[in-house]
Structures are given as C-alpha cells and as structure tokens.
CSV table of C-alpha atoms and ligand atoms in Angstrom, one decimal:
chain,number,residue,atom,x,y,z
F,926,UNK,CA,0.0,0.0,0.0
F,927,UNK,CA,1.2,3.3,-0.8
F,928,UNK,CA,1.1,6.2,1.9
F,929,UNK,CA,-1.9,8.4,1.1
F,930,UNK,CA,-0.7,12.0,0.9
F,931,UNK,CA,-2.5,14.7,3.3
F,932,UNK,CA,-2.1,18.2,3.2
F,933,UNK,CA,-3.3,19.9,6.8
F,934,UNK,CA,-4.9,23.4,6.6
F,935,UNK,CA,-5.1,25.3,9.5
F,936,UNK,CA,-1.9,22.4,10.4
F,937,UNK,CA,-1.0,24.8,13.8
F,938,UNK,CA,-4.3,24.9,15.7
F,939,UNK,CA,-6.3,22.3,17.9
F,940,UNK,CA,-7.5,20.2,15.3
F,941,UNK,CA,-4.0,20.3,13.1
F,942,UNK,CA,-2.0,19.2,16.0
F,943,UNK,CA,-4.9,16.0,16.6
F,944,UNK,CA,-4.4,15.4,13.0
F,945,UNK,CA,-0.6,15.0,12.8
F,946,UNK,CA,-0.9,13.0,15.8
F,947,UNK,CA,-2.7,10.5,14.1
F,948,UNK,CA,-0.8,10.9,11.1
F,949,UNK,CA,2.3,10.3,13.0
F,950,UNK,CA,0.8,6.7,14.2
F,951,UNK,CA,0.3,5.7,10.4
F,952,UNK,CA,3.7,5.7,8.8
F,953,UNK,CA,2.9,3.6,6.2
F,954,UNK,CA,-0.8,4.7,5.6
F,955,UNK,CA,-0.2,8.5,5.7
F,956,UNK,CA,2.8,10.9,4.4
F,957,UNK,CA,2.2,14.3,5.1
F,958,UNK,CA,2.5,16.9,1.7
F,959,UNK,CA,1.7,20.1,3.1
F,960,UNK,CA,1.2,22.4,6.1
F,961,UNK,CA,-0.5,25.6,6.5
F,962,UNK,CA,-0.7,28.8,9.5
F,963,UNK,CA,-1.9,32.1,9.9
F,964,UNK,CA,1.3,33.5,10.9
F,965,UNK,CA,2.4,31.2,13.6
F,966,UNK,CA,5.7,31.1,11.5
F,967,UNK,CA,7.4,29.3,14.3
F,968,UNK,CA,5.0,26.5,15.4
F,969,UNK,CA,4.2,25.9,11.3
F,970,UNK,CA,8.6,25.7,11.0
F,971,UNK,CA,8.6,23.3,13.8
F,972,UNK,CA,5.9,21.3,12.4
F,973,UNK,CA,7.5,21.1,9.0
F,974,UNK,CA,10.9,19.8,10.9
F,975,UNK,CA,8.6,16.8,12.5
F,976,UNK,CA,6.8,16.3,9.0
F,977,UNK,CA,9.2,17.1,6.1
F,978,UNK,CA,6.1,18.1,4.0
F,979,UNK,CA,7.2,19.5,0.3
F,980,UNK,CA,5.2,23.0,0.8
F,981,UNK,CA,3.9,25.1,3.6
F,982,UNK,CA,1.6,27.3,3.1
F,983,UNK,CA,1.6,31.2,5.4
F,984,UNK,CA,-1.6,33.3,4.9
F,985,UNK,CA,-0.1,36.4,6.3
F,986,UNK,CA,2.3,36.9,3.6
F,987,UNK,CA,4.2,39.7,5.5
F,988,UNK,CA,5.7,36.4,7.7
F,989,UNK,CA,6.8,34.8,4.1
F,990,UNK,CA,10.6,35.5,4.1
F,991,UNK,CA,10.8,34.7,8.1
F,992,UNK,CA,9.0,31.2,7.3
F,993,UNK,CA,11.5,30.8,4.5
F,994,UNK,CA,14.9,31.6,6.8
F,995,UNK,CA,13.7,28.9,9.3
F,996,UNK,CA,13.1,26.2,7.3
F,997,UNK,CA,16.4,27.2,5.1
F,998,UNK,CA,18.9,27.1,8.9
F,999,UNK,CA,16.6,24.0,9.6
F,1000,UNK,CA,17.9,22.7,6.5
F,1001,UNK,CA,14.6,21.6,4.9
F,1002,UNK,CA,13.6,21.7,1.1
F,1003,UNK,CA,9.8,22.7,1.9
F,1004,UNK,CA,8.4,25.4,-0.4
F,1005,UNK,CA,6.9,28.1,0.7
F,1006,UNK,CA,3.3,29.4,-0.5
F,1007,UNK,CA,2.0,32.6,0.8
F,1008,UNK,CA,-1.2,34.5,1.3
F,1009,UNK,CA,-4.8,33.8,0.7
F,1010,UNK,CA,-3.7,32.0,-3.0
F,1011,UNK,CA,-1.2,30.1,-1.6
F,1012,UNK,CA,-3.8,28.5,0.5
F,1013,UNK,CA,-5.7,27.6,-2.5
F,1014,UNK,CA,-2.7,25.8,-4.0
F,1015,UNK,CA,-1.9,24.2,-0.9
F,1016,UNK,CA,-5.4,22.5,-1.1
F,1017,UNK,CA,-4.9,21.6,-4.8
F,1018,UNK,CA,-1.4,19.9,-4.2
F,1019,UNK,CA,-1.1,17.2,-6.7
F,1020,UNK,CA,0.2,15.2,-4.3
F,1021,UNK,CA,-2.6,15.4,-1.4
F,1022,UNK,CA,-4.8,12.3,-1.9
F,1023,UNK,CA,-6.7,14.2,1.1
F,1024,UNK,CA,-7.2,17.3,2.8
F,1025,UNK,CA,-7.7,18.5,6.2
F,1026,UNK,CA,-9.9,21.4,6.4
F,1027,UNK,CA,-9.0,22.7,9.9
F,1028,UNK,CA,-8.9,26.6,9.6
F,1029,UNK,CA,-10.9,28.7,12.0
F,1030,UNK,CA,-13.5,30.9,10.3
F,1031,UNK,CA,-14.5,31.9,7.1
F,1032,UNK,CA,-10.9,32.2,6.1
F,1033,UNK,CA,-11.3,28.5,5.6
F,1034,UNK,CA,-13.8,28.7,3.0
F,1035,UNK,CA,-12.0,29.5,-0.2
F,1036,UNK,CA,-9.5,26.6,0.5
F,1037,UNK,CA,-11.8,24.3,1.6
F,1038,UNK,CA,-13.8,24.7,-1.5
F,1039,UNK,CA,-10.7,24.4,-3.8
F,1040,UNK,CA,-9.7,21.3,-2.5
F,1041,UNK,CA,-13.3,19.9,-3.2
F,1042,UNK,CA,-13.1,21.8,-6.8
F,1043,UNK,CA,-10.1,19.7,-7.5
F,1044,UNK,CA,-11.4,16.2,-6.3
F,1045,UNK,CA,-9.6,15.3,-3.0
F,1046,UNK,CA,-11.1,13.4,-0.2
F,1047,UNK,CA,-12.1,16.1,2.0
F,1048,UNK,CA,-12.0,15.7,5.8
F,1049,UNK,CA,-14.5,19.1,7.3
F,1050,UNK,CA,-13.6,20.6,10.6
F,1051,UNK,CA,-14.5,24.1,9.4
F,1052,UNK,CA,-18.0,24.1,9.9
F,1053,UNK,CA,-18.2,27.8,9.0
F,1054,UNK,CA,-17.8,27.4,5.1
F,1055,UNK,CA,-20.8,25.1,5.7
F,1056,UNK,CA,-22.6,28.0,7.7
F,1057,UNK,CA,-21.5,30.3,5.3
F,1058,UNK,CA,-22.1,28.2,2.0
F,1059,UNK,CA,-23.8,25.4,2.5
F,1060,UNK,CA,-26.2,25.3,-1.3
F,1061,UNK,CA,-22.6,25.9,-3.4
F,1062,UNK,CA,-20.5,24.1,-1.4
F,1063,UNK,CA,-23.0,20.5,-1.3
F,1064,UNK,CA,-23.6,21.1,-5.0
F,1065,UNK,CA,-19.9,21.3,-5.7
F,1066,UNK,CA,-19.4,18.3,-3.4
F,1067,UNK,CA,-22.2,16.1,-5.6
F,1068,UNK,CA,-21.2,17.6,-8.9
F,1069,UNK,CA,-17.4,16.1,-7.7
F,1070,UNK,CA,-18.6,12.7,-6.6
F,1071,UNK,CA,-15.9,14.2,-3.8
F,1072,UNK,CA,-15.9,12.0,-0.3
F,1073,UNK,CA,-16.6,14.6,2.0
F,1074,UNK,CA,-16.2,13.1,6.1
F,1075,UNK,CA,-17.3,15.2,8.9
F,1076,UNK,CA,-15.0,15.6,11.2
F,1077,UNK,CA,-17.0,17.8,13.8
F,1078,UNK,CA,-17.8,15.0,17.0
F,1079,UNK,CA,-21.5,15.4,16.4
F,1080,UNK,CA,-21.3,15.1,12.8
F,1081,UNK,CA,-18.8,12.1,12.7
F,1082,UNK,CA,-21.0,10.5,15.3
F,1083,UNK,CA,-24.1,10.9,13.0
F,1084,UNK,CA,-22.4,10.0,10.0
F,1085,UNK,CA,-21.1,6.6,12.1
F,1086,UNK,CA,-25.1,6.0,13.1
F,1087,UNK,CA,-26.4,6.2,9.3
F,1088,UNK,CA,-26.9,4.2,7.2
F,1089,UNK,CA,-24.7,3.5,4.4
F,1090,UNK,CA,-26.9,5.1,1.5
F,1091,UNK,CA,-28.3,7.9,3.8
F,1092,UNK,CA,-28.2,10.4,0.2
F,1093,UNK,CA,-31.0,8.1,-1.2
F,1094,UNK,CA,-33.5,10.8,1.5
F,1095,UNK,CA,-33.6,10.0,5.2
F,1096,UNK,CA,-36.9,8.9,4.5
F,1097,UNK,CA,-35.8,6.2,2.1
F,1098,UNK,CA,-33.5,5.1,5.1
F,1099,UNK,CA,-36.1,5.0,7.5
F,1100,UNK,CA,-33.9,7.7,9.6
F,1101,UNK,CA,-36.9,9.8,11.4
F,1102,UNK,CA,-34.2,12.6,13.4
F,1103,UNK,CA,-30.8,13.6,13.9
F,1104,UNK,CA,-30.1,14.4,17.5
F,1105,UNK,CA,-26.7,16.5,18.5
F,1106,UNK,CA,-25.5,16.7,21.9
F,1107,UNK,CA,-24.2,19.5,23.7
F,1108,UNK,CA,-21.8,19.4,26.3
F,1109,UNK,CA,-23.9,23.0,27.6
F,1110,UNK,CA,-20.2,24.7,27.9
F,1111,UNK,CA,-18.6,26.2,30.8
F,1112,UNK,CA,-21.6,28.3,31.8
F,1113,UNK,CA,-24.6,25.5,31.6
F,1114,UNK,CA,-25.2,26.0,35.6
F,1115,UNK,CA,-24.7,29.6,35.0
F,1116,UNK,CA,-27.1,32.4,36.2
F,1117,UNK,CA,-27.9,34.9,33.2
F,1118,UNK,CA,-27.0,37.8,35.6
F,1119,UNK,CA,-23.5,36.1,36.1
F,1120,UNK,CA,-22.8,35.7,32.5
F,1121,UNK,CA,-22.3,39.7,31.6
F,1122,UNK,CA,-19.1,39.5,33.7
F,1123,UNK,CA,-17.6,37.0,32.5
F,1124,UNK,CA,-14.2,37.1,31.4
F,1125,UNK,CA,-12.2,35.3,27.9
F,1126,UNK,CA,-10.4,33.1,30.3
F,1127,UNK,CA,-13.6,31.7,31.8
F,1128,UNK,CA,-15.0,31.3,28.0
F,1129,UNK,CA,-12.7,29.1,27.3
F,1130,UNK,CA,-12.4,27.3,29.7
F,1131,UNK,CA,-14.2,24.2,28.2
F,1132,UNK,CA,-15.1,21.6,30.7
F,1133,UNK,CA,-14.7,18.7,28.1
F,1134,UNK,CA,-12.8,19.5,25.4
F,1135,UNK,CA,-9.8,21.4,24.6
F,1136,UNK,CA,-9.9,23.6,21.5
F,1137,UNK,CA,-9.2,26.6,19.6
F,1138,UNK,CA,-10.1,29.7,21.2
F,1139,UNK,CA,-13.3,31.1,18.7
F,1140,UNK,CA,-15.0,27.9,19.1
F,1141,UNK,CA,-14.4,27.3,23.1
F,1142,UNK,CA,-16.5,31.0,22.9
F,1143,UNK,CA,-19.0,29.1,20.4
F,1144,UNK,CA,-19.1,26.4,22.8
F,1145,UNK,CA,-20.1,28.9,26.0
F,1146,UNK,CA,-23.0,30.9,24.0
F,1147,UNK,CA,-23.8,27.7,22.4
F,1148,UNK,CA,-23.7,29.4,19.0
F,1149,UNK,CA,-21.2,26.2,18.1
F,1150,UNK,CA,-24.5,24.2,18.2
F,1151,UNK,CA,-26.4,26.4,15.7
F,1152,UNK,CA,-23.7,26.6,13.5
F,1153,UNK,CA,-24.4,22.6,14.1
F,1154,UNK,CA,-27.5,22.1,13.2
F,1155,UNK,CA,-27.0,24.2,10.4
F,1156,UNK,CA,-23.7,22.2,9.1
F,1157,UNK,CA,-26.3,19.2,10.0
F,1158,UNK,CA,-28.9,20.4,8.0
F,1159,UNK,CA,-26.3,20.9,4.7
F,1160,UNK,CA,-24.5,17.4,5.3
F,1161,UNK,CA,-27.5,15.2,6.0
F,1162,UNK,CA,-30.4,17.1,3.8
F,1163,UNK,CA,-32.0,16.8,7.0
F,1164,UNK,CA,-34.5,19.5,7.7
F,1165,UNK,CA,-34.8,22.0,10.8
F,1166,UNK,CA,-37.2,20.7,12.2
F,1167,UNK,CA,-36.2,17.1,12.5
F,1168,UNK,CA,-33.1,18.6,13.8
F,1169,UNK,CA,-32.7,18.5,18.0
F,1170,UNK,CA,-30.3,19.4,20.7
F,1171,UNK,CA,-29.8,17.5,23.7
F,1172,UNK,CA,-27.9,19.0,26.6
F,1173,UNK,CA,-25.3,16.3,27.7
F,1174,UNK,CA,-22.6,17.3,30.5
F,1175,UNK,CA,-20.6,14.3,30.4
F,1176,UNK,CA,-19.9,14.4,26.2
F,1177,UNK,CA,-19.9,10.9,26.0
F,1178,UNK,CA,-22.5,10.6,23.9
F,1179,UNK,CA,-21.2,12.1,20.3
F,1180,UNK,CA,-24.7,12.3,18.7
F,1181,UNK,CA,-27.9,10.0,18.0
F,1182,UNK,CA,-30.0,9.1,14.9
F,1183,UNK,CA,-33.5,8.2,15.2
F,1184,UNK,CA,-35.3,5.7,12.6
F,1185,UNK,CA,-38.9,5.6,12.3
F,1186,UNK,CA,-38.9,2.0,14.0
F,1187,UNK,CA,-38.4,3.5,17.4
F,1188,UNK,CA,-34.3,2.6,17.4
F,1189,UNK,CA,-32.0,5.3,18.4
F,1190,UNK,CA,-28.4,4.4,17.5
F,1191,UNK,CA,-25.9,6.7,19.3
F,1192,UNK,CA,-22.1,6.6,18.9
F,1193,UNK,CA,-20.0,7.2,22.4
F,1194,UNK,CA,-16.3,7.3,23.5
F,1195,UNK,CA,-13.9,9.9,25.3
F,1196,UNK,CA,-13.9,13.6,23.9
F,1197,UNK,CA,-10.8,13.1,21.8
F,1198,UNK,CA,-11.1,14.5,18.7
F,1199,UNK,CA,-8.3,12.0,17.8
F,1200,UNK,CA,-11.2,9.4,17.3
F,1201,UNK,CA,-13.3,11.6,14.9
F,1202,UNK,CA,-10.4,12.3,13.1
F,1203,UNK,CA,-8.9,8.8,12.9
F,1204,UNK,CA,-12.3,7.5,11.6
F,1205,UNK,CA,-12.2,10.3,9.0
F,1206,UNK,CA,-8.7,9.4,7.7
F,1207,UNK,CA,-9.1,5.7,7.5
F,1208,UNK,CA,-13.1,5.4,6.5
F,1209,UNK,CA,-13.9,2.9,5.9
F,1210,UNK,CA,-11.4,1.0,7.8
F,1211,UNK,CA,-10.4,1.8,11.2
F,1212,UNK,CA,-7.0,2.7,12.5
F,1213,UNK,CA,-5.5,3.0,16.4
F,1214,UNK,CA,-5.8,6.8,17.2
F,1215,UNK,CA,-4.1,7.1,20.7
F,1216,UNK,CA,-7.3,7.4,22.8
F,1217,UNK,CA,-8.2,5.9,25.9
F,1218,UNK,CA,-10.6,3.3,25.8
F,1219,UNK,CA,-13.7,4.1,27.3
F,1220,UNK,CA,-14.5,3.2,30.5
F,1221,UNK,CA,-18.3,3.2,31.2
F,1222,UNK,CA,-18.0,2.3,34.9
F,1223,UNK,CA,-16.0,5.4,35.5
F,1224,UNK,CA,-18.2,7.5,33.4
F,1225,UNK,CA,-20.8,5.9,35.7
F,1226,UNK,CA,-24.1,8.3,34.5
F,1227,UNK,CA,-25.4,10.2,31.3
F,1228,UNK,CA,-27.4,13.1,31.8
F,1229,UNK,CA,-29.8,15.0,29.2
F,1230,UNK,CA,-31.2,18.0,30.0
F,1231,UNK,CA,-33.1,20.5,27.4
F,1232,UNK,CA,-31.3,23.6,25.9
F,1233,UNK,CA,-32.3,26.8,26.9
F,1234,UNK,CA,-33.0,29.0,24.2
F,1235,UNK,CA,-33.4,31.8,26.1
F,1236,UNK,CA,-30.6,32.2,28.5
F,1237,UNK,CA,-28.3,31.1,25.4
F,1238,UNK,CA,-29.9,33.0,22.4
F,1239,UNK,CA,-27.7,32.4,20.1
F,1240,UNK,CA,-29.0,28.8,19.7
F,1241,UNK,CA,-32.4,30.5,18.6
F,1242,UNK,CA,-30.9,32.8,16.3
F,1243,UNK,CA,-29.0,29.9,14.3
F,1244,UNK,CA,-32.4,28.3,13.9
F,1245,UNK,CA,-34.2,31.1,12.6
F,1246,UNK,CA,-31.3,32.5,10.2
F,1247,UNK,CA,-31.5,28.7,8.7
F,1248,UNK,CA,-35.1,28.5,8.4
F,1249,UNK,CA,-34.5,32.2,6.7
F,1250,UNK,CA,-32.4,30.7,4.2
F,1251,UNK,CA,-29.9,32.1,1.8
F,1252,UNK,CA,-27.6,34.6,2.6
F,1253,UNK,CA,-28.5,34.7,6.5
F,1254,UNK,CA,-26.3,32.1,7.4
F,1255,UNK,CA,-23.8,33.8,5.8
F,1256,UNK,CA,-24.7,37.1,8.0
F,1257,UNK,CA,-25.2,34.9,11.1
F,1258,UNK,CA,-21.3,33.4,10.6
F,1259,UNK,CA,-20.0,37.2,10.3
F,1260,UNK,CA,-21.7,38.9,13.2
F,1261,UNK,CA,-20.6,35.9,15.0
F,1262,UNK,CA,-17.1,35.8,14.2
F,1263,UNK,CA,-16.9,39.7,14.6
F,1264,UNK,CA,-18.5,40.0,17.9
F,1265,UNK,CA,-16.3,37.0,19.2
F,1266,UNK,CA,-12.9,38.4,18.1
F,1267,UNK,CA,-14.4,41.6,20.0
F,1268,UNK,CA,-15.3,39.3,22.9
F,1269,UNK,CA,-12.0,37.8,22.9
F,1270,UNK,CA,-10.2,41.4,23.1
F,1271,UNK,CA,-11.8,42.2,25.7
F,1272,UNK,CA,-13.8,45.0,23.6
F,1273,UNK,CA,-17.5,43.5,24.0
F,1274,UNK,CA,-19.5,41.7,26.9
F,1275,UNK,CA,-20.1,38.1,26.8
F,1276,UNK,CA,-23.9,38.9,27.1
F,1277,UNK,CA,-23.7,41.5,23.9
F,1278,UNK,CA,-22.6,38.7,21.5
F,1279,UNK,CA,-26.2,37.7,20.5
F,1280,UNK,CA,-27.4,41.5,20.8
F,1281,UNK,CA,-24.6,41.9,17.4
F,1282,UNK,CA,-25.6,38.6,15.7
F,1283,UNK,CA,-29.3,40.1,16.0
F,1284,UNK,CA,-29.0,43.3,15.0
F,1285,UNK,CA,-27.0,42.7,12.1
F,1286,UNK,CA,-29.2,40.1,10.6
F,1287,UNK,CA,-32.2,42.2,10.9
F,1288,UNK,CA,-30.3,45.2,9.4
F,1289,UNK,CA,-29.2,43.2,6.0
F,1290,UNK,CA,-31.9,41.1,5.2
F,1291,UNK,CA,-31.5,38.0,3.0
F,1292,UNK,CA,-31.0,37.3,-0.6
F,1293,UNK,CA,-30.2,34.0,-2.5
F,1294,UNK,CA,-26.5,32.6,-1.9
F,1295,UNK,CA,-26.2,30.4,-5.1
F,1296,UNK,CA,-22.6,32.0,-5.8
F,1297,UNK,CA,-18.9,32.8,-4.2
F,1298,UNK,CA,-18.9,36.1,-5.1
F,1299,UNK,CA,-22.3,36.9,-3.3
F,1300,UNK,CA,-21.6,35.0,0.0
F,1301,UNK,CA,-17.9,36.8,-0.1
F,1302,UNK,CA,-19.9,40.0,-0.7
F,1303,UNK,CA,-22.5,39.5,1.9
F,1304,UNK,CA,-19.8,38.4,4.4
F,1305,UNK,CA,-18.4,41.7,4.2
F,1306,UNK,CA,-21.4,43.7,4.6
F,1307,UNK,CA,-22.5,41.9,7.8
F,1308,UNK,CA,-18.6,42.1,8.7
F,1309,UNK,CA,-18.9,45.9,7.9
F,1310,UNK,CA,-22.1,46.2,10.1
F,1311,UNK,CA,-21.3,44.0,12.8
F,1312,UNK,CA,-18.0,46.1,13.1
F,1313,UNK,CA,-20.1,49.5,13.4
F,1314,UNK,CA,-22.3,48.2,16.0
F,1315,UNK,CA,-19.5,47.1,18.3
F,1316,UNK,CA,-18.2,50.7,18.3
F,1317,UNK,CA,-22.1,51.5,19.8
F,1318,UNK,CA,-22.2,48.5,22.4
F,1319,UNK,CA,-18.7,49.5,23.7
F,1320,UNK,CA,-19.7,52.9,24.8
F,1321,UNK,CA,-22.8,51.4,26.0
F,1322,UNK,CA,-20.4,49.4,28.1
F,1323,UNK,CA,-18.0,52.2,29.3
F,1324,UNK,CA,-21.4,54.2,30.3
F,1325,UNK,CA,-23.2,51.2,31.8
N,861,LIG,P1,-7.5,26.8,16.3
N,861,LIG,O1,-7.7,28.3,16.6
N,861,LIG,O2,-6.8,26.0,17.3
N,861,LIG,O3,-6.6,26.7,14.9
N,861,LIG,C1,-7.0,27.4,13.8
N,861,LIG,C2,-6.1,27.2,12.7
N,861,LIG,O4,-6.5,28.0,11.6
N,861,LIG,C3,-4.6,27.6,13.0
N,861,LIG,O5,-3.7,26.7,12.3
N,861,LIG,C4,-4.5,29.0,12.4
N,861,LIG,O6,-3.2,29.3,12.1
N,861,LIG,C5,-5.4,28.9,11.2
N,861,LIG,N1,-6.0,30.2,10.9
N,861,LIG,C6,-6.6,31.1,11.7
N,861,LIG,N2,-7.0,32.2,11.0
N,861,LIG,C7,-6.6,32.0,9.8
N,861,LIG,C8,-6.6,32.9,8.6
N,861,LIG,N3,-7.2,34.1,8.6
N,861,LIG,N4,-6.1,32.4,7.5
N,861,LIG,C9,-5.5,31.2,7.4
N,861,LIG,N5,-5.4,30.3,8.5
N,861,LIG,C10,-5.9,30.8,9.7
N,861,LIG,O7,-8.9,26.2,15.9
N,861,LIG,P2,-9.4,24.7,16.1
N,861,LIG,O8,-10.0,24.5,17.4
N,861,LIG,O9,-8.4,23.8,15.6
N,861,LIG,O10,-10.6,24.7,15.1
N,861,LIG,C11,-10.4,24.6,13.7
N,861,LIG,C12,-11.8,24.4,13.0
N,861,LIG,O11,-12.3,23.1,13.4
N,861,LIG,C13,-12.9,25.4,13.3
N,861,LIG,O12,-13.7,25.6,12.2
N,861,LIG,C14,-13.6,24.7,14.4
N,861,LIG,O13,-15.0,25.1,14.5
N,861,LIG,C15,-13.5,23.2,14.0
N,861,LIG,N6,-13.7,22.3,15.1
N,861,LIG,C16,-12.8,22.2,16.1
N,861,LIG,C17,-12.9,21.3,17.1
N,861,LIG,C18,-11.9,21.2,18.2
N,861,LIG,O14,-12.0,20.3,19.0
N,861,LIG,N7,-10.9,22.1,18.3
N,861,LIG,C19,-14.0,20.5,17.1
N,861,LIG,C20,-14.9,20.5,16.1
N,861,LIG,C21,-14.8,21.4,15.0
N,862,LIG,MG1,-18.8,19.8,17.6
C-alpha cells in the first residue's frame, strides 16, 4: 500500500495538531504533503521539521521571508506558498490524496472549496464554510462525486449512526431525526446575571474539550450548536425541524440518529477529537488513534437535560437565520465571528454577543447565496455592520 498524501490546513491549531498525531501513528498509511498557518511562522517551521512536508503554506504573507529563513537554517527543502492564493494551491497539491480542512473561520472557506473543486477526499472541521455556503458548497461536493467526512464530533458521530446510503433521502432510510449533543459549555449552571461579567479566560475554559479559542467562545454561548444544526442540516439534507439538541454534561454521547422503528443508535467514546479524526482518515477502515478506551464504569451516568433558548440566544438565532435561508447564514457566521474576536479582546460583553448577531441580521436582510462572489460580498457587509455596532455597544459598556 502506498502512503496516502494529506495536506493539513489550518496544520498549527487544535485540530491540526490532533491530525498530525494521528498521522504520525500511520507511517505507512499517511505521508504528510503540506502544512499551513496564519502566521504562527514558528509553530508551522517546527511542524514542517517533525513532517518534512514539500510545501507550507503562510496566509499572512508579511511572515513569508521569516518562514522561509527557518526552514532554510533547519535545512529543509519545503516550499513556501504565501497568502490567501497560496492556500488555495496548498489544497490543490497534486500530491494530497486528502485534505484537512482545519482553519478557523471563514478564512477557511475558499480553501476548503478548492480542495473539493479539485477532487480530494475532503475531511470538514470548518463548519463555517458550511454556515456560510452550505447550497454551493454541497452542489460542488455532488457535482465532484468528492468523499466529504465530517470531522465535527457530532457530525462524525451521525455520519457513524447512518446508514450507508443515507443520500438516497432520510426517508428512504427510515432515519426519522438527527439528535446532537451538547456538552452545555462552561456556563450551563450559570445564572444569566452572572454571564455579563464574564471574562475570555472563563469562556474558554471548556469543561470537556480542549480547542481553539473562537470555538471554546462558540461552545459557552452555544452558538457552536447552531452553526451545528446548520452544518447538520447541509451534510445530511435533513430538515430543521427534524433537527434536536440534547444537553449532555458528560460528552460521552457524540450524537444520536433516530429511525422511524423507534431505534436510536448513538455513537460514544472519550472527547478526543483524535477518534473523529482517525475514523475520517481511515473510512472505511479503522486505524489506532491514541485514545483511551472508554471506560463506562468510571463514566458511571449520562445526563440529558433541554437547551435553553433563552438564556443562550444564540441557539435561537441559528435556527431562525436557517429557516430564513440564503444569505442569513452567511450574516449569522459574520456577526458571529466579529463579535467574538471583539469578545475575545476584551472590547465586547459576553452577554452582547447575540445582541450583534441580531442586530446585524435584521439590518441586511436576506438574498439568494447560489454563488462565491455573493456569499464573499454579503460576508463583508455583515462584517462591515457587525463592526459599526461594536463601536455602539462598547460605549454602552463604558457608560453602563
Ligand atoms: P485553532 O484556533 O486551534 O486553529 C485554527 C487554525 O487556523 C490555525 O492553524 C491557524 O493558524 C489557522 N488560521 C486562523 N486564522 C486564519 C486565517 N485568517 N487564514 C489562514 N489560516 C488561519 O482552531 P481549532 O480549534 O483547531 O478549530 C479549527 C476548525 O475546526 C474550526 O472551524 C472549528 O470550528 C472546527 N472544530 C474544532 C474542534 C476542536 O476540538 N478544536 C471540534 C470541532 C470542530
Ligand atoms: Mg462539535
């Protein structure tokens, strides 16, 4: 067997580091081909000295000629791609049999949807270019006969519980609903007076999982689990309302599928994203991945509890922008990713976040997103709004 090449976008973050992990354990299944970072030139450097990939890829191409110093006194031959293109050509490698799609954000979008354009197996971390795409993105998918594995926990789990020939219609399959679990985040116990104080640290502070820093925010307004049920809704053509979220502390449970015979197939194990990951890379075989075995007798209980829509809006407004349609997922994604950055400098209250997301969605309205150029376009807008707001909620802040 020859190794499979992978190329890792996004290779310096949360997910990137699980990945190479796993790759690491497979030798002889996996080689990897390429490596990308924002500007993290000495973590992506590092990572290239572990890997020996043939090209790493820098989006901030003011860190290009640093990048390419290190890996020359490191003695490597890597090549160095730069900026938003070179992130395109990274995914297009004609060497990467597959390709991680593990950037934060809509930055991941335009990659993500190159590497589908040109055929590889795609492994999806970045839910967003779901959120912000989902109509082009699936029709590019189908019109690729592309193998497109989710490597979001829920969606992995899901994908693990259905059956094989799930794009036949969920009614063909007899699958009834798709339930997601939520771990609830830090703040599930939380009083909503409590929540406007709270700090970055405390955000991300994850009780279960350990991850990036925009998506442990996600995780504590529970906007990760809209943006879920959206990237749900796009992967499985399943619709809204046959979409649920279940609050579930422990995280043991990944996600559930219901069939119209009354039998609920769930898929469990420790939150390690290693596992989703490892599936991913070796469907449809299975491969060692580094994670504890699960021990049920130590995990002892599973809870379920209902998700408040109210004390975490954010949940509602992912709903509602997908039953809007179009371009208001797009919006949603923006306003979220805005106020969060915002949030994360210290420049916004926790509480506010959904107050932005709102605002800005009721501001732009909705249109069609059958195109690039009109999601990119719409992304901006809502960016542009979003930012403007901020500016208002601040001072509303310093005068509160
Ligand atoms: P992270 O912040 O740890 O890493 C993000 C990666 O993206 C880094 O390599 C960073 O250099 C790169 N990046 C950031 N901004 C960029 C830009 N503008 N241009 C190019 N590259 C950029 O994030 P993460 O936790 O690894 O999450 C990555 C993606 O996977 C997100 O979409 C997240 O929602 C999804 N995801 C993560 C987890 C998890 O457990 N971490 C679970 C499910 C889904
Ligand atoms: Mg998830």
């Amino acid at each position: 067997m020859m190794p499979q090449g992978i190329a890792v976008l996004g290779a310096t973050g949360s997910i990137g580091a699980s990945t190479l992990d796993v790759a690491a354990r497979h030798p002889e299944r996996f080689r990897v081909v390429g490596l990308s970072a924002h500007r993290d030139v000495e973590r992506l450097a590092a990572l290239c000295e572990q890997h020996s990939p043939a090209f790493a890829a820098i989006a901030d191409e003011s860190c290009t000629s640093e990048l390419e110093m290190r890996l020359a006194t490191a003695g490597l031959d890597t090549r160095v791609l730069a900026g938003p293109q070179g992130l395109v050509e990274l995914a297009e490698l004609p060497d990467a049999d597959v390709v991680m799609a593990a950037i934060v954000g809509a930055a991941g979008l335009e990659p993500t949807l190159a590497a589908v354009r040109a055929g590889k197996r795609v492994l999806l971390a970045n839910k967003e270019s779901l959120v912000m795409a989902g109509p082009l993105f699936m029709r590019e998918v189908r019109e690729r006969g592309v193998t497109l594995l989710p490597i979001d926990s829920e969606h992995n789990a899901v994908f693990q519980c259905m059956p094989r020939d799930f794009d036949r219609g969920l009614d063909q399959v007899g699958v009834s609903r798709v339930l997601l679990t939520a771990s609830g985040g830090p703040f599930r116990e939380a009083s909503v007076d409590s929540l406007e104080a709270v700090t970055p640290e405390q955000a991300c502070a994850h009780p279960n999982w350990s991850m990036g820093r925009k998506i442990s925010v996600d995780s504590a307004t529970l906007m990760n689990k809209g943006l879920e049920v959206i990237e749900a809704h796009w992967l499985f053509d399943v619709p809204p309302e046959r979409i649920e979220v279940v609050v579930h502390p422990q995280s043991v449970i990944h996600s559930l599928v219901a069939y119209t015979d009354g039998s609920v197939l769930a898929q469990l194990g420790n939150p390690d994203m290693r596992t989703p990951i490892a599936h991913a890379m070796a469907w449809p075989e299975r491969i060692e991945a580094g994670v504890a075995p699960l021990d049920l007798l130590e995990v002892a209980r599973l809870d379920f509890q209902a998700a408040d829509k109210v004390q975490f809006p954010c949940l509602r407004l992912a709903y509602d922008a997908l039953g809007a349609g179009g371009t208001a997922t797009t919006v949603l994604n923006a306003a979220n990713e805005v106020a969060v950055a915002a949030f994360l400098d210290d420049c916004l209250a926790f509480t506010a976040i959904p107050g932005v997301i709102e605002e800005t969605l009721a501001a732009l309205g909705v249109a069609p997103a059958e195109d690039l150029d009109t999601v990119v376009a719409w992304d901006q807008q809502a960016r542009q709004h979003a930012g403007r707001l901020l500016t208002r909620y601040a001072h509303r802040r310093r005068t509160a």
